[in-house]
Amino acid sequence: MSQALAHIVDDDEAIRDALTWLLRTRNVAARTWASAEEFLAGWQPDFHGCIVLDIRMKEMSGLECFDVLLERNNSMPVIFLTGHGDVPMAVSTLKKGAFDFLEKPFDDNALVDVVIRAMETDARKQASQETQATVAGRLAQLTPREQEVMQLVLAGKFNKVIADELNISMRTVEVHRSRVFEKMGVRSAVELAQLLAPGRD
Amino acid sequence: MSQALAHIVDDDEAIRDALTWLLRTRNVAARTWASAEEFLAGWQPDFHGCIVLDIRMKEMSGLECFDVLLERNNSMPVIFLTGHGDVPMAVSTLKKGAFDFLEKPFDDNALVDVVIRAMETDARKQASQETQATVAGRLAQLTPREQEVMQLVLAGKFNKVIADELNISMRTVEVHRSRVFEKMGVRSAVELAQLLAPGRD
DNA sequence: CCCGATATTGTGGTCATCCGCAGTGTGGAA
DNA sequence: TTCCACACTGCGGATGACCACAATATCGGG
């Protein structure tokens, strides 16, 4: 897993350097990309941290880049930078899930704070997505029959009822049930229910 | 419970009338308020629907009104209208949870669509909050001891283990456990776990 | 002082769960 | 064809969950 980085995407080298310097003096690791195309080409699903994205760039704009990232289910927070933004643009990007939208010239401290908060947000999301992925992986290991049985178990039904509904014997249900617990890494139906319905907040 | 309404808050009577007419021709019930103060004074926690809030008003501005609503844990979506907004203002309000931020002059169809989506959003949130409140109410009916036992049951522990940890007999645990199920309106630990850890999404 | 809410415990029994042991049958991959 | 994953089943026993019946004990009000 690659380290958390602030990915700076801007076609102006002076800005890239300035941002990199600014972030590094605050102990935030950064990596730069000279264009949206370059970033999208080098983008890996295991990237994490955040993205600082200039809107006005030659060729592909930051807005278009953002749309591509959305299609790719990018989960990193995106912070837009722009010198010529307008209200509808800001509203639209934020409603699409952008983390923030800053106008140039921006305050150095404000930017660093936003970047740090974005990276913290990503770290939290990352952690929760990993446990989600683990659960999904375990679910995938269940055979179709085991998944059926699991659903009925989660519905709170007795083994006897499950056996009737599936037209199999109770003993078979017990075997499936046991395998489900084993493969899902739990030791009771209660733990299973909690694993598949994690807390809100 | 009062009906879902679009609450229009604007100190310009012409705009209030126009918006009311616009929404009513699309079968959206609306109610108007001539100032932020008037709205805040008349606001009831059981209001639902959405709020269409003008930013520039005499006395209290829409932004200040929004802040008050946030403190009051208002759950209705807020749609800002403004003729003189800027990007930082839009970004700030959206990050604080505003539903949308529209600049005048706005497109009638666009506004109606936003209002309708906001009201749908609120209806969903309302429903989920009601079930949450029901659960909270039932939890409050549990005696302290019952809550303790419930926690341990949710931890997947056997009655025997719970009895040891609380230094009481198994029989007592059974009684508490039974009362918990009864008061919470469930018939198994699995249902209880699902009730207290409702799905995400 | 009596009552209701809360917490506690025991007995004995029924039903559900879990498990080891032992085995059958099927369909696909090597 | 042989091997393996998957589904299926029976038996019997150990353990846990649940419940009706029956009590004791504390505490705060009325």
Short mmCIF file of C-alpha atoms (C1' of nucleotides) in Angstrom, two decimals:
data_model
loop_
_atom_site.label_atom_id
_atom_site.label_comp_id
_atom_site.label_asym_id
_atom_site.label_seq_id
_atom_site.Cartn_x
_atom_site.Cartn_y
_atom_site.Cartn_z
CA MET A 1 0.00 0.00 0.00
CA SER A 2 1.41 3.32 -1.06
CA GLN A 3 1.89 6.14 1.39
CA ALA A 4 -0.60 8.95 1.83
CA LEU A 5 0.26 11.79 -0.54
CA ALA A 6 -1.18 15.12 -1.52
CA HIS A 7 -1.37 14.86 -5.31
CA ILE A 8 -0.90 18.27 -6.83
CA VAL A 9 -2.23 18.55 -10.35
CA ASP A 10 -1.38 21.84 -12.05
CA ASP A 11 0.17 22.75 -15.37
CA ASP A 12 2.03 25.70 -13.91
CA GLU A 13 5.38 24.56 -12.62
CA ALA A 14 5.77 27.59 -10.36
CA ILE A 15 2.57 26.74 -8.57
CA ARG A 16 3.46 23.07 -8.29
CA ASP A 17 6.76 23.96 -6.71
CA ALA A 18 5.23 26.49 -4.38
CA LEU A 19 2.56 24.10 -3.21
CA THR A 20 5.01 21.27 -2.78
CA TRP A 21 7.30 23.45 -0.72
CA LEU A 22 4.39 24.78 1.32
CA LEU A 23 3.07 21.33 2.15
CA ARG A 24 6.47 19.80 2.85
CA THR A 25 7.35 22.48 5.35
CA ARG A 26 4.19 21.36 7.18
CA ASN A 27 5.23 17.72 6.97
CA VAL A 28 2.71 16.79 4.32
CA ALA A 29 4.14 14.56 1.63
CA ALA A 30 3.28 15.72 -1.87
CA ARG A 31 3.65 14.51 -5.41
CA THR A 32 3.14 16.65 -8.49
CA TRP A 33 1.57 16.02 -11.87
CA ALA A 34 1.94 18.43 -14.77
CA SER A 35 -1.45 17.75 -16.32
CA ALA A 36 -4.77 16.04 -15.73
CA GLU A 37 -3.93 13.49 -18.41
CA GLU A 38 -0.64 12.61 -16.77
CA PHE A 39 -2.32 12.20 -13.41
CA LEU A 40 -5.11 10.06 -14.75
CA ALA A 41 -2.60 7.87 -16.57
CA GLY A 42 -0.50 7.41 -13.47
CA TRP A 43 -3.44 7.04 -11.13
CA GLN A 44 -3.65 3.81 -9.21
CA PRO A 45 -6.61 2.57 -7.22
CA ASP A 46 -4.43 2.22 -4.15
CA PHE A 47 -3.50 5.88 -4.09
CA HIS A 48 -4.61 7.68 -1.02
CA GLY A 49 -4.26 11.05 0.60
CA CYS A 50 -5.94 13.81 -1.38
CA ILE A 51 -5.91 15.65 -4.69
CA VAL A 52 -5.26 19.36 -5.16
CA LEU A 53 -6.66 20.07 -8.57
CA ASP A 54 -6.30 23.23 -10.61
CA ILE A 55 -9.35 23.91 -12.75
CA ARG A 56 -7.92 25.90 -15.63
CA MET A 57 -5.32 23.79 -17.38
CA LYS A 58 -4.32 23.26 -20.99
CA GLU A 59 -6.09 20.34 -22.57
CA MET A 60 -8.18 18.56 -19.99
CA SER A 61 -9.58 20.81 -17.28
CA GLY A 62 -9.73 19.97 -13.61
CA LEU A 63 -13.50 19.64 -13.87
CA GLU A 64 -13.22 17.01 -16.58
CA CYS A 65 -10.53 15.26 -14.61
CA PHE A 66 -12.83 15.19 -11.61
CA ASP A 67 -15.60 13.59 -13.63
CA VAL A 68 -13.23 10.87 -14.78
CA LEU A 69 -12.17 10.23 -11.21
CA LEU A 70 -15.81 9.95 -10.17
CA GLU A 71 -16.38 7.32 -12.84
CA ARG A 72 -13.38 5.44 -11.58
CA ASN A 73 -14.82 5.48 -8.08
CA ASN A 74 -11.91 7.47 -6.80
CA SER A 75 -12.30 7.86 -3.08
CA MET A 76 -9.67 10.52 -2.46
CA PRO A 77 -10.96 13.94 -1.45
CA VAL A 78 -10.54 16.52 -4.20
CA ILE A 79 -9.67 20.12 -3.41
CA PHE A 80 -10.22 22.49 -6.32
CA LEU A 81 -8.11 25.54 -6.92
CA THR A 82 -9.15 28.22 -9.33
CA GLY A 83 -8.57 31.81 -10.21
CA HIS A 84 -11.65 32.18 -12.35
CA GLY A 85 -14.34 30.17 -10.68
CA ASP A 86 -17.93 31.14 -10.37
CA VAL A 87 -20.69 30.19 -7.97
CA PRO A 88 -22.44 27.59 -10.15
CA MET A 89 -19.13 25.84 -10.73
CA ALA A 90 -18.33 25.72 -7.03
CA VAL A 91 -21.82 24.51 -6.16
CA SER A 92 -21.79 21.84 -8.81
CA THR A 93 -18.42 20.40 -7.80
CA LEU A 94 -19.22 20.38 -4.11
CA LYS A 95 -22.55 18.70 -4.73
CA LYS A 96 -20.70 16.08 -6.74
CA GLY A 97 -18.57 15.40 -3.70
CA ALA A 98 -15.55 17.67 -3.96
CA PHE A 99 -13.94 18.28 -0.60
CA ASP A 100 -13.36 22.00 -1.04
CA PHE A 101 -13.20 24.74 -3.61
CA LEU A 102 -10.64 27.50 -3.09
CA GLU A 103 -10.15 30.67 -5.06
CA LYS A 104 -6.73 32.06 -5.88
CA PRO A 105 -5.11 33.79 -4.33
CA PHE A 106 -5.62 31.58 -1.34
CA ASP A 107 -4.28 31.77 2.15
CA ASP A 108 -1.39 29.39 2.71
CA ASN A 109 -2.54 28.36 6.14
CA ALA A 110 -6.07 27.80 4.95
CA LEU A 111 -4.90 25.55 2.14
CA VAL A 112 -2.67 23.47 4.37
CA ASP A 113 -5.47 23.08 6.88
CA VAL A 114 -7.85 21.94 4.19
CA VAL A 115 -5.32 19.48 2.81
CA ILE A 116 -4.66 18.04 6.23
CA ARG A 117 -8.36 17.67 6.97
CA ALA A 118 -8.88 16.07 3.59
CA MET A 119 -6.14 13.56 4.26
CA GLU A 120 -7.58 12.75 7.66
CA THR A 121 -10.98 12.23 6.08
CA ASP A 122 -9.44 9.92 3.52
CA ALA A 123 -7.60 7.93 6.16
CA ARG A 124 -10.85 7.30 7.99
CA LYS A 125 -12.70 6.36 4.82
CA GLN A 126 -9.81 4.13 3.83
CA ALA A 127 -9.99 2.23 7.08
CA SER A 128 -13.71 1.68 6.84
CA GLN A 129 -13.47 0.64 3.20
CA GLU A 130 -10.85 -1.94 4.06
CA THR A 131 -13.02 -3.64 6.61
CA GLN A 132 -15.89 -3.46 4.13
CA ALA A 133 -13.69 -5.10 1.54
CA THR A 134 -12.70 -7.82 3.98
CA VAL A 135 -16.34 -8.57 4.67
CA ALA A 136 -17.16 -8.58 0.96
CA GLY A 137 -14.26 -10.94 0.34
CA ARG A 138 -15.49 -13.33 2.95
CA LEU A 139 -19.02 -13.17 1.60
CA ALA A 140 -17.66 -14.09 -1.81
CA GLN A 141 -16.12 -17.23 -0.34
CA LEU A 142 -19.53 -18.51 0.65
CA THR A 143 -21.16 -20.99 -1.67
CA PRO A 144 -24.57 -20.01 -3.06
CA ARG A 145 -26.30 -22.35 -0.70
CA GLU A 146 -24.43 -20.97 2.26
CA GLN A 147 -25.47 -17.46 1.31
CA GLU A 148 -29.10 -18.54 1.15
CA VAL A 149 -28.91 -20.06 4.57
CA MET A 150 -27.15 -17.00 5.92
CA GLN A 151 -29.95 -14.73 4.74
CA LEU A 152 -32.52 -16.82 6.55
CA VAL A 153 -30.38 -16.95 9.67
CA LEU A 154 -30.15 -13.16 9.60
CA ALA A 155 -33.92 -13.06 9.28
CA GLY A 156 -33.94 -14.62 12.73
CA LYS A 157 -35.47 -17.90 11.64
CA PHE A 158 -34.98 -21.19 13.43
CA ASN A 159 -32.98 -23.89 11.75
CA LYS A 160 -36.13 -25.90 11.55
CA VAL A 161 -37.95 -23.19 9.61
CA ILE A 162 -34.98 -22.68 7.32
CA ALA A 163 -34.92 -26.39 6.63
CA ASP A 164 -38.59 -26.33 5.67
CA GLU A 165 -38.22 -23.31 3.41
CA LEU A 166 -35.30 -24.82 1.56
CA ASN A 167 -36.74 -28.31 1.62
CA ILE A 168 -33.67 -29.79 3.22
CA SER A 169 -33.01 -31.39 6.57
CA MET A 170 -32.18 -29.52 9.74
CA ARG A 171 -28.82 -31.21 9.86
CA THR A 172 -27.87 -29.76 6.49
CA VAL A 173 -28.88 -26.32 7.65
CA GLU A 174 -26.67 -26.78 10.68
CA VAL A 175 -23.73 -27.68 8.47
CA HIS A 176 -24.21 -24.67 6.22
CA ARG A 177 -24.74 -22.40 9.18
CA SER A 178 -21.56 -23.64 10.77
CA ARG A 179 -19.58 -23.10 7.56
CA VAL A 180 -20.98 -19.58 7.24
CA PHE A 181 -19.80 -18.70 10.75
CA GLU A 182 -16.42 -20.25 10.06
CA LYS A 183 -15.86 -18.48 6.74
CA MET A 184 -17.15 -15.14 8.01
CA GLY A 185 -14.90 -15.36 11.04
CA VAL A 186 -17.66 -15.06 13.62
CA ARG A 187 -18.87 -17.37 16.32
CA SER A 188 -22.53 -16.49 16.61
CA ALA A 189 -25.43 -15.11 14.63
CA VAL A 190 -25.25 -11.94 16.69
CA GLU A 191 -21.70 -11.24 15.57
CA LEU A 192 -22.70 -11.98 12.02
CA ALA A 193 -25.57 -9.50 12.17
CA GLN A 194 -23.25 -6.81 13.50
CA LEU A 195 -20.64 -7.56 10.86
CA LEU A 196 -23.15 -7.14 8.06
CA ALA A 197 -24.87 -4.08 9.53
CA PRO A 198 -22.03 -1.94 10.89
CA GLY A 199 -22.85 1.12 12.96
CA ARG A 200 -23.93 4.41 11.49
CA ASP A 201 -22.51 7.84 12.51
CA MET B 1 -47.39 15.99 12.41
CA SER B 2 -47.58 18.98 10.08
CA GLN B 3 -47.60 18.58 6.37
CA ALA B 4 -44.48 18.91 4.22
CA LEU B 5 -44.05 22.51 3.14
CA ALA B 6 -41.56 24.56 1.22
CA HIS B 7 -40.85 27.42 3.61
CA ILE B 8 -40.05 30.53 1.63
CA VAL B 9 -38.15 33.13 3.63
CA ASP B 10 -37.68 36.42 1.78
CA ASP B 11 -38.33 40.03 2.69
CA ASP B 12 -39.45 40.89 -0.83
CA GLU B 13 -43.15 40.27 -1.15
CA ALA B 14 -43.00 40.11 -4.94
CA ILE B 15 -40.51 37.26 -4.77
CA ARG B 16 -42.48 35.44 -2.09
CA ASP B 17 -45.59 35.61 -4.23
CA ALA B 18 -43.77 34.55 -7.36
CA LEU B 19 -42.15 31.59 -5.67
CA THR B 20 -45.36 30.54 -4.02
CA TRP B 21 -47.20 30.66 -7.30
CA LEU B 22 -44.41 28.81 -9.07
CA LEU B 23 -44.33 26.00 -6.55
CA ARG B 24 -48.08 25.69 -6.23
CA THR B 25 -48.51 25.28 -9.97
CA ARG B 26 -46.21 22.28 -9.59
CA ASN B 27 -48.23 20.94 -6.68
CA VAL B 28 -45.67 21.85 -4.05
CA ALA B 29 -47.26 23.32 -0.94
CA ALA B 30 -45.52 26.48 0.23
CA ARG B 31 -45.68 28.85 3.16
CA THR B 32 -44.06 32.25 3.27
CA TRP B 33 -42.23 34.20 5.93
CA ALA B 34 -41.39 37.87 5.56
CA SER B 35 -38.14 37.75 7.53
CA ALA B 36 -35.63 35.44 9.10
CA GLU B 37 -36.75 36.56 12.54
CA GLU B 38 -40.36 35.78 11.79
CA PHE B 39 -39.44 32.34 10.50
CA LEU B 40 -37.22 31.52 13.45
CA ALA B 41 -39.93 32.64 15.83
CA GLY B 42 -42.55 30.52 14.11
CA TRP B 43 -40.28 27.55 13.56
CA GLN B 44 -41.36 24.30 15.13
CA PRO B 45 -39.26 21.18 15.48
CA ASP B 46 -41.90 19.17 13.69
CA PHE B 47 -41.71 21.27 10.52
CA HIS B 48 -40.61 19.36 7.53
CA GLY B 49 -40.20 19.85 3.83
CA CYS B 50 -37.49 22.35 2.96
CA ILE B 51 -36.46 25.97 3.33
CA VAL B 52 -35.89 28.43 0.51
CA LEU B 53 -33.82 31.15 2.08
CA ASP B 54 -32.89 34.49 0.62
CA ILE B 55 -29.47 35.66 1.75
CA ARG B 56 -29.75 39.41 1.54
CA MET B 57 -32.54 40.54 3.84
CA LYS B 58 -33.09 43.46 6.15
CA GLU B 59 -32.03 42.77 9.70
CA MET B 60 -30.99 39.13 9.99
CA SER B 61 -29.45 37.68 6.86
CA GLY B 62 -30.13 34.24 5.49
CA LEU B 63 -26.65 33.15 6.51
CA GLU B 64 -27.25 34.09 10.13
CA CYS B 65 -30.63 32.43 10.01
CA PHE B 66 -28.96 29.26 8.73
CA ASP B 67 -26.50 29.27 11.60
CA VAL B 68 -29.35 29.52 14.08
CA LEU B 69 -31.11 26.63 12.41
CA LEU B 70 -27.94 24.55 12.64
CA GLU B 71 -27.75 25.22 16.36
CA ARG B 72 -31.34 24.14 16.69
CA ASN B 73 -30.53 20.89 14.91
CA ASN B 74 -32.89 21.73 12.13
CA SER B 75 -32.98 18.81 9.75
CA MET B 76 -34.77 20.45 6.84
CA PRO B 77 -32.72 20.99 3.68
CA VAL B 78 -31.91 24.65 3.09
CA ILE B 79 -31.80 26.10 -0.41
CA PHE B 80 -30.11 29.46 -0.59
CA LEU B 81 -31.09 32.15 -3.05
CA THR B 82 -28.92 35.15 -3.68
CA GLY B 83 -28.30 37.86 -6.17
CA HIS B 84 -24.95 38.86 -4.78
CA GLY B 85 -23.28 35.69 -3.67
CA ASP B 86 -19.64 34.86 -4.07
CA VAL B 87 -17.72 31.61 -4.22
CA PRO B 88 -16.50 31.52 -0.62
CA MET B 89 -20.03 32.10 0.61
CA ALA B 90 -21.40 29.29 -1.52
CA VAL B 91 -18.62 26.93 -0.48
CA SER B 92 -19.02 27.74 3.17
CA THR B 93 -22.76 27.18 3.24
CA LEU B 94 -22.62 23.95 1.27
CA LYS B 95 -19.88 22.60 3.54
CA LYS B 96 -22.07 23.46 6.50
CA GLY B 97 -24.75 21.29 5.00
CA ALA B 98 -26.89 23.54 2.81
CA PHE B 99 -28.78 21.61 0.18
CA ASP B 100 -28.13 24.02 -2.68
CA PHE B 101 -27.07 27.55 -3.47
CA LEU B 102 -28.75 29.28 -6.40
CA GLU B 103 -27.95 32.64 -7.93
CA LYS B 104 -30.61 35.03 -9.14
CA PRO B 105 -31.89 35.11 -11.69
CA PHE B 106 -32.54 31.41 -11.49
CA ASP B 107 -34.31 29.09 -13.83
CA ASP B 108 -37.83 28.30 -12.67
CA ASN B 109 -37.62 24.66 -13.60
CA ALA B 110 -34.27 24.29 -11.93
CA LEU B 111 -35.55 25.75 -8.69
CA VAL B 112 -38.63 23.58 -8.63
CA ASP B 113 -36.53 20.50 -9.29
CA VAL B 114 -34.19 21.39 -6.47
CA VAL B 115 -37.08 22.02 -4.10
CA ILE B 116 -38.68 18.72 -4.96
CA ARG B 117 -35.43 16.82 -4.50
CA ALA B 118 -34.85 18.59 -1.21
CA MET B 119 -38.28 17.61 0.01
CA GLU B 120 -37.71 14.00 -1.02
CA THR B 121 -34.43 14.01 0.83
CA ASP B 122 -36.13 15.38 3.90
CA ALA B 123 -38.89 12.80 3.73
CA ARG B 124 -36.31 10.01 3.71
CA LYS B 125 -34.35 11.55 6.56
CA GLN B 126 -37.56 12.09 8.48
CA ALA B 127 -38.51 8.45 8.19
CA SER B 128 -35.14 7.22 9.33
CA GLN B 129 -35.06 9.67 12.22
CA GLU B 130 -38.45 8.48 13.39
CA THR B 131 -37.34 4.87 13.58
CA GLN B 132 -34.19 6.05 15.33
CA ALA B 133 -36.31 7.93 17.82
CA THR B 134 -38.46 4.88 18.40
CA VAL B 135 -35.41 2.80 19.14
CA ALA B 136 -34.02 5.46 21.44
CA GLY B 137 -37.31 5.62 23.26
CA ARG B 138 -37.33 1.91 23.81
CA LEU B 139 -33.73 1.95 24.99
CA ALA B 140 -34.71 4.58 27.52
CA GLN B 141 -37.32 2.23 28.94
CA LEU B 142 -34.67 -0.29 29.86
CA THR B 143 -33.49 -0.28 33.44
CA PRO B 144 -29.74 0.26 33.96
CA ARG B 145 -29.24 -3.40 34.68
CA GLU B 146 -31.09 -4.41 31.57
CA GLN B 147 -28.90 -2.14 29.49
CA GLU B 148 -25.80 -3.72 30.96
CA VAL B 149 -27.03 -7.16 30.13
CA MET B 150 -27.99 -6.06 26.65
CA GLN B 151 -24.49 -4.81 25.93
CA LEU B 152 -23.02 -8.13 26.90
CA VAL B 153 -25.61 -10.01 24.87
CA LEU B 154 -24.67 -7.88 21.86
CA ALA B 155 -21.06 -8.76 22.50
CA GLY B 156 -22.11 -12.31 21.71
CA LYS B 157 -21.46 -13.64 25.20
CA PHE B 158 -23.19 -16.64 26.71
CA ASN B 159 -25.61 -16.12 29.55
CA LYS B 160 -23.19 -18.01 31.74
CA VAL B 161 -20.34 -15.61 30.96
CA ILE B 162 -22.58 -12.60 31.46
CA ALA B 163 -23.63 -13.98 34.82
CA ASP B 164 -19.98 -14.33 35.86
CA GLU B 165 -19.05 -10.83 34.73
CA LEU B 166 -21.94 -9.25 36.59
CA ASN B 167 -21.62 -11.57 39.56
CA ILE B 168 -25.21 -12.68 39.34
CA SER B 169 -26.85 -15.98 38.58
CA MET B 170 -27.63 -17.25 35.12
CA ARG B 171 -31.29 -17.18 35.95
CA THR B 172 -31.18 -13.45 36.60
CA VAL B 173 -29.45 -12.89 33.30
CA GLU B 174 -32.20 -14.85 31.58
CA VAL B 175 -34.83 -12.64 33.17
CA HIS B 176 -33.08 -9.42 32.16
CA ARG B 177 -32.45 -10.73 28.70
CA SER B 178 -36.07 -11.63 28.29
CA ARG B 179 -37.20 -8.19 29.45
CA VAL B 180 -34.80 -6.52 27.03
CA PHE B 181 -36.24 -8.45 24.11
CA GLU B 182 -39.75 -7.67 25.26
CA LYS B 183 -39.17 -3.94 25.74
CA MET B 184 -37.20 -3.59 22.52
CA GLY B 185 -39.87 -5.40 20.58
CA VAL B 186 -37.66 -8.12 19.20
CA ARG B 187 -37.70 -11.85 19.56
CA SER B 188 -34.04 -12.77 19.22
CA ALA B 189 -30.58 -11.39 19.75
CA VAL B 190 -30.11 -11.26 15.99
CA GLU B 191 -33.06 -8.91 15.57
CA LEU B 192 -31.74 -6.80 18.42
CA ALA B 193 -28.33 -6.51 16.78
CA GLN B 194 -29.94 -5.43 13.52
CA LEU B 195 -32.15 -2.92 15.29
CA LEU B 196 -29.20 -1.27 16.99
CA ALA B 197 -26.88 -1.36 13.97
CA PRO B 198 -29.12 -0.37 11.06
CA GLY B 199 -27.69 -0.50 7.56
CA ARG B 200 -25.61 2.23 6.10
CA ASP B 201 -26.11 3.71 2.59
"C1'" DC C 1 -46.41 1.26 56.67
"C1'" DC C 2 -47.78 -0.68 52.36
"C1'" DC C 3 -47.02 -0.69 47.28
"C1'" DG C 4 -44.68 -0.75 42.95
"C1'" DA C 5 -40.42 -0.93 40.47
"C1'" DT C 6 -36.15 -3.23 40.36
"C1'" DA C 7 -33.03 -6.88 41.16
"C1'" DT C 8 -32.25 -11.19 42.55
"C1'" DT C 9 -32.43 -16.64 42.74
"C1'" DG C 10 -33.96 -21.63 42.38
"C1'" DT C 11 -36.31 -25.85 40.10
"C1'" DG C 12 -37.46 -28.44 36.38
"C1'" DG C 13 -38.52 -28.92 31.89
"C1'" DT C 14 -38.78 -27.92 26.63
"C1'" DC C 15 -36.76 -26.46 22.58
"C1'" DA C 16 -32.73 -24.87 19.81
"C1'" DT C 17 -27.99 -24.95 18.81
"C1'" DC C 18 -23.68 -27.07 17.93
"C1'" DC C 19 -20.76 -30.87 16.99
"C1'" DG C 20 -18.43 -35.29 16.06
"C1'" DC C 21 -18.97 -39.44 13.53
"C1'" DA C 22 -20.37 -41.56 9.46
"C1'" DG C 23 -22.05 -41.69 4.99
"C1'" DT C 24 -24.47 -40.73 -0.02
"C1'" DG C 25 -24.74 -38.37 -4.40
"C1'" DT C 26 -23.46 -35.12 -8.25
"C1'" DG C 27 -20.89 -32.48 -11.45
"C1'" DG C 28 -16.75 -30.55 -13.04
"C1'" DA C 29 -11.63 -30.53 -13.54
"C1'" DA C 30 -7.31 -32.89 -14.06
"C1'" DT D 1 -11.55 -42.14 -14.58
"C1'" DT D 2 -10.16 -40.29 -10.40
"C1'" DC D 3 -10.29 -36.49 -7.37
"C1'" DC D 4 -12.53 -32.69 -5.23
"C1'" DA D 5 -15.86 -29.18 -4.03
"C1'" DC D 6 -20.50 -28.95 -2.84
"C1'" DA D 7 -24.81 -30.45 -1.10
"C1'" DC D 8 -27.17 -33.47 1.55
"C1'" DT D 9 -28.63 -36.68 5.68
"C1'" DG D 10 -29.02 -39.41 10.17
"C1'" DC D 11 -27.80 -40.34 15.08
"C1'" DG D 12 -26.82 -39.07 19.55
"C1'" DG D 13 -24.99 -36.24 22.94
"C1'" DA D 14 -23.46 -31.79 25.15
"C1'" DT D 15 -24.58 -27.19 25.88
"C1'" DG D 16 -27.25 -23.02 25.64
"C1'" DA D 17 -31.64 -20.47 25.47
"C1'" DC D 18 -36.21 -19.80 27.19
"C1'" DC D 19 -40.03 -20.23 30.24
"C1'" DA D 20 -43.64 -21.13 33.92
"C1'" DC D 21 -43.92 -21.28 38.72
"C1'" DA D 22 -42.40 -19.58 42.96
"C1'" DA D 23 -39.82 -16.53 46.04
"C1'" DT D 24 -36.77 -13.05 48.61
"C1'" DA D 25 -34.92 -8.40 49.13
"C1'" DT D 26 -34.15 -3.34 48.58
"C1'" DC D 27 -35.73 1.31 47.91
"C1'" DG D 28 -38.49 5.30 47.21
"C1'" DG D 29 -43.05 7.17 47.48
"C1'" DG D 30 -47.70 7.91 48.86
#
